[in-house]
XYZ file of C-alpha atoms in Angstrom:
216
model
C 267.754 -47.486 77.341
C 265.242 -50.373 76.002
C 266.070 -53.778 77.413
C 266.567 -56.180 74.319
C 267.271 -59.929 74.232
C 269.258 -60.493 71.033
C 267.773 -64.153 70.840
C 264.033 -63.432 71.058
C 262.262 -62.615 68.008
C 261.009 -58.586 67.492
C 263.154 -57.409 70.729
C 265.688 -55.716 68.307
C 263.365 -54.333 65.788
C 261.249 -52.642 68.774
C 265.017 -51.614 70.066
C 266.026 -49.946 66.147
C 262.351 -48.543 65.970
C 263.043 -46.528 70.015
C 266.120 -45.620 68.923
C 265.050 -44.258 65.160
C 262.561 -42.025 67.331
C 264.610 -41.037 70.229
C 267.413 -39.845 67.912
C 265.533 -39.077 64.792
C 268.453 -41.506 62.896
C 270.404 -44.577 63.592
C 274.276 -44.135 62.504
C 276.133 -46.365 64.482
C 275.679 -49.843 65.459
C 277.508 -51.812 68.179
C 276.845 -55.357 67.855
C 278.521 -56.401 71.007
C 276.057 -59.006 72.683
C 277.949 -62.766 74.108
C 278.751 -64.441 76.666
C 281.256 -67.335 77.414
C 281.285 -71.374 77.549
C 284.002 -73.265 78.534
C 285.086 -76.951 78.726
C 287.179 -79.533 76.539
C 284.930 -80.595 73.190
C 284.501 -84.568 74.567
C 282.872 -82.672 77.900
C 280.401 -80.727 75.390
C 277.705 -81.263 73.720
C 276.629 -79.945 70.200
C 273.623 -77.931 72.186
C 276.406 -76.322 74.501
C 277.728 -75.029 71.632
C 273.947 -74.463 69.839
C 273.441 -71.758 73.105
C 276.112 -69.976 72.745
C 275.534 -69.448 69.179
C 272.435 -68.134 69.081
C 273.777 -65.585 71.312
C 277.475 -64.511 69.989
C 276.666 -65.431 66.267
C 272.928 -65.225 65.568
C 272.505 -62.514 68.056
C 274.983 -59.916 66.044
C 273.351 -61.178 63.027
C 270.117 -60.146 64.095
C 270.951 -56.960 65.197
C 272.667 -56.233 61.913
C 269.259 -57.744 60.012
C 267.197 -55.278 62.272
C 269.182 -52.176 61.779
C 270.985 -52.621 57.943
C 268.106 -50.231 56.438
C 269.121 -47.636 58.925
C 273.073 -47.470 58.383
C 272.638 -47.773 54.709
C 270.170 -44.451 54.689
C 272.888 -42.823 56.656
C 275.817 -44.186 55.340
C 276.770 -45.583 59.177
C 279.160 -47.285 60.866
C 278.669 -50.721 61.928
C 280.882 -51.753 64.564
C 281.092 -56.023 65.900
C 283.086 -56.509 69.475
C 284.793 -60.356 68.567
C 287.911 -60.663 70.402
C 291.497 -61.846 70.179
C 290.332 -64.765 70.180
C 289.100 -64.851 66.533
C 293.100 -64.993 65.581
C 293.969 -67.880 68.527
C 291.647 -70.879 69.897
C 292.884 -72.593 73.234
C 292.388 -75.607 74.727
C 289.001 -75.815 76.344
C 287.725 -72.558 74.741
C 286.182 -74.441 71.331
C 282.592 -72.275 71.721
C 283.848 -69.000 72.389
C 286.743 -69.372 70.012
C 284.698 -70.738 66.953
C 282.026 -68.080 67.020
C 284.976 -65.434 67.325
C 286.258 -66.446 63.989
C 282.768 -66.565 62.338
C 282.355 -62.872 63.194
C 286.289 -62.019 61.582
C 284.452 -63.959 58.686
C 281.044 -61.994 58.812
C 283.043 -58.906 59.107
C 285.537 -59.435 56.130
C 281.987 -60.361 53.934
C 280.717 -57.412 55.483
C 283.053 -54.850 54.800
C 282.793 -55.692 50.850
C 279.275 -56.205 50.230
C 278.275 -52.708 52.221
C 281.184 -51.045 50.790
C 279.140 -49.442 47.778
C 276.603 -48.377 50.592
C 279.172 -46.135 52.365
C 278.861 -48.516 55.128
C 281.638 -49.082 57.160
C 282.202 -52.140 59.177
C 284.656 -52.406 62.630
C 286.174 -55.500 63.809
C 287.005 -54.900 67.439
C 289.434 -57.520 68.837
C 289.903 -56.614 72.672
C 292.172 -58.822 75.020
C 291.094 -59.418 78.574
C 288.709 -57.049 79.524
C 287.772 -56.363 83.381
C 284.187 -57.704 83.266
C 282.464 -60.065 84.664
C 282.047 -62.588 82.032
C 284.603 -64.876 83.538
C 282.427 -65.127 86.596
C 279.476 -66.582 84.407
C 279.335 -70.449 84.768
C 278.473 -72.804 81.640
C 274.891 -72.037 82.264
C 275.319 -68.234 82.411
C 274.789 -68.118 86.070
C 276.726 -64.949 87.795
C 279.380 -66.294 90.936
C 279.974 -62.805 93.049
C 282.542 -65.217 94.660
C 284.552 -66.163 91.756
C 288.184 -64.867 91.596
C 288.623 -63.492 87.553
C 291.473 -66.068 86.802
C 293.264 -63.550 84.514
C 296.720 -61.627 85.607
C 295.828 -58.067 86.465
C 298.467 -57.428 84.397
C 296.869 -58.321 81.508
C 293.384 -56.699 82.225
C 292.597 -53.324 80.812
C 289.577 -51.646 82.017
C 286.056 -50.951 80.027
C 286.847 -47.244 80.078
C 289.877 -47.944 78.456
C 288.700 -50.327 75.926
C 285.956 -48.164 75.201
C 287.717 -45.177 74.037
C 289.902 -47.167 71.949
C 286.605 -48.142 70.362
C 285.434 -44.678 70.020
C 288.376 -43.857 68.128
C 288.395 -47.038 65.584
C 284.684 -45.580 64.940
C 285.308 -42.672 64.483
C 288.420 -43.116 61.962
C 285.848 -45.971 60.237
C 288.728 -48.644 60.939
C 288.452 -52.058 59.623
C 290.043 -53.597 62.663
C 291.168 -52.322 65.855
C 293.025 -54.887 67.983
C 292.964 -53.923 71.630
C 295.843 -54.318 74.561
C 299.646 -54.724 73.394
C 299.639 -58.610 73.779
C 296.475 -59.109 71.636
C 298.506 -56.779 68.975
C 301.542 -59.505 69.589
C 299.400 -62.549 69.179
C 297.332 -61.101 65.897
C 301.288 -59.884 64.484
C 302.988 -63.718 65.102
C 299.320 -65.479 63.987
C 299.491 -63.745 60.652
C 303.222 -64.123 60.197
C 304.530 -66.556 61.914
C 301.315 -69.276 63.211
C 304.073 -72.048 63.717
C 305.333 -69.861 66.282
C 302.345 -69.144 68.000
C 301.654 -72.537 67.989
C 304.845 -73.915 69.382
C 304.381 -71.143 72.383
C 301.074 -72.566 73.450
C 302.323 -76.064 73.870
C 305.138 -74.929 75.262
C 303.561 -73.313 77.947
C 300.564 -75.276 78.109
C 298.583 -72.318 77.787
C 294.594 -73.266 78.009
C 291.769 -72.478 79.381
C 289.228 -74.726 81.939
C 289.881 -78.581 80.993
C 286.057 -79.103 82.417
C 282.852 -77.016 82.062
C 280.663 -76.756 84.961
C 277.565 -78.625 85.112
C 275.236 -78.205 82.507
C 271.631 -79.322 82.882
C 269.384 -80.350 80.048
């Protein structure tokens, strides 16, 4: 392992050049780097949402400009972790949300323009994974004390969303929507938004209503 910041300039080029000589090849790419900001839009500010960008949108975008060459000399599999979330936006979830659907976007451009490569591309939509991401406050600060505010019921573990992952790679999937809800959600989204739509209000579903304190 290489430790790699996705936002600094050359960190991902030294990490495609360690791995090119560790493994003699680079074949498959995981672009799965992001993190989480919460709060209503009138509690933001357009830098809030600037930071998380550069992260969960520019980040994947420069670890697909850093190793492209690579997967197209062996005809590889490029694989970007979005989530659920690139089909639904809550209240209070605007940042995460937004860059979510720009990488369904980037991955739909994707999948045609490295098509005559032999370059596959995976859109990985998990659920609620057991992390710790929902212990991160607005200024990516880690709370051990933090409760994770999801049901258990609708967690599934890493291990578990990992081999699911595995096995979208492997069968070069264009999308592989993880957890039984997130299939429900994507299936009503595509078919029936209104639906979807009339749930959420119905059940006030959202996320936090306030971010925590940011600091300039």
């Amino acid at each position: 392992a290489i430790p790699c910041d996705v936002t600094k300039d050359g960190d991902l080029d030294k990490a495609a050049t360690f791995a090119r000589s560790k493994f003699g090849k680079i074949d498959i790419v995981v672009a799965n780097a992001g993190w989480s900001l919460k709060g209503n839009v009138e509690n933001l500010r357009v830098n809030d949402y600037r930071r998380l960008w550069e992260t969960n949108v520019f980040g994947v975008l420069s670890t697909i400009y850093a190793t492209l060459d690579h997967l197209k000399k062996t005809k590889g599999r490029l694989v970007i972790i979005s989530s659920v979330k690139s089909y639904v936006a809550l209240s209070g979830d605007s940042p995460y949300s937004m860059s979510k659907f720009a990488m369904r976007a980037l991955c739909e451009s994707l999948s045609q323009e490295l098509a005559p490569d032999g370059v596959s591309v995976t859109h990985i939509c998990p659920g609620y994974v057991a992390t710790e991401i929902r212990q991160l406050d607005n200024q990516g600060i880690w709370h051990s004390d933090w409760q994770d505010p999801i049901s258990p019921r609708l967690l599934i573990s890493a291990e578990q969303t990992a081999k699911q992952i595995v096995k979208a790679i492997s069968r070069r999937q264009r999308e592989q929507v993880i957890t039984n809800y997130g299939k429900l959600i994507v299936l009503i989204k595509r078919h029936m938004p209104w639906l979807l739509s009339l749930l959420i209000s119905k059940f006030k579903i959202k996320v936090a209503s306030k971010p925590s304190p940011i600091k300039d």
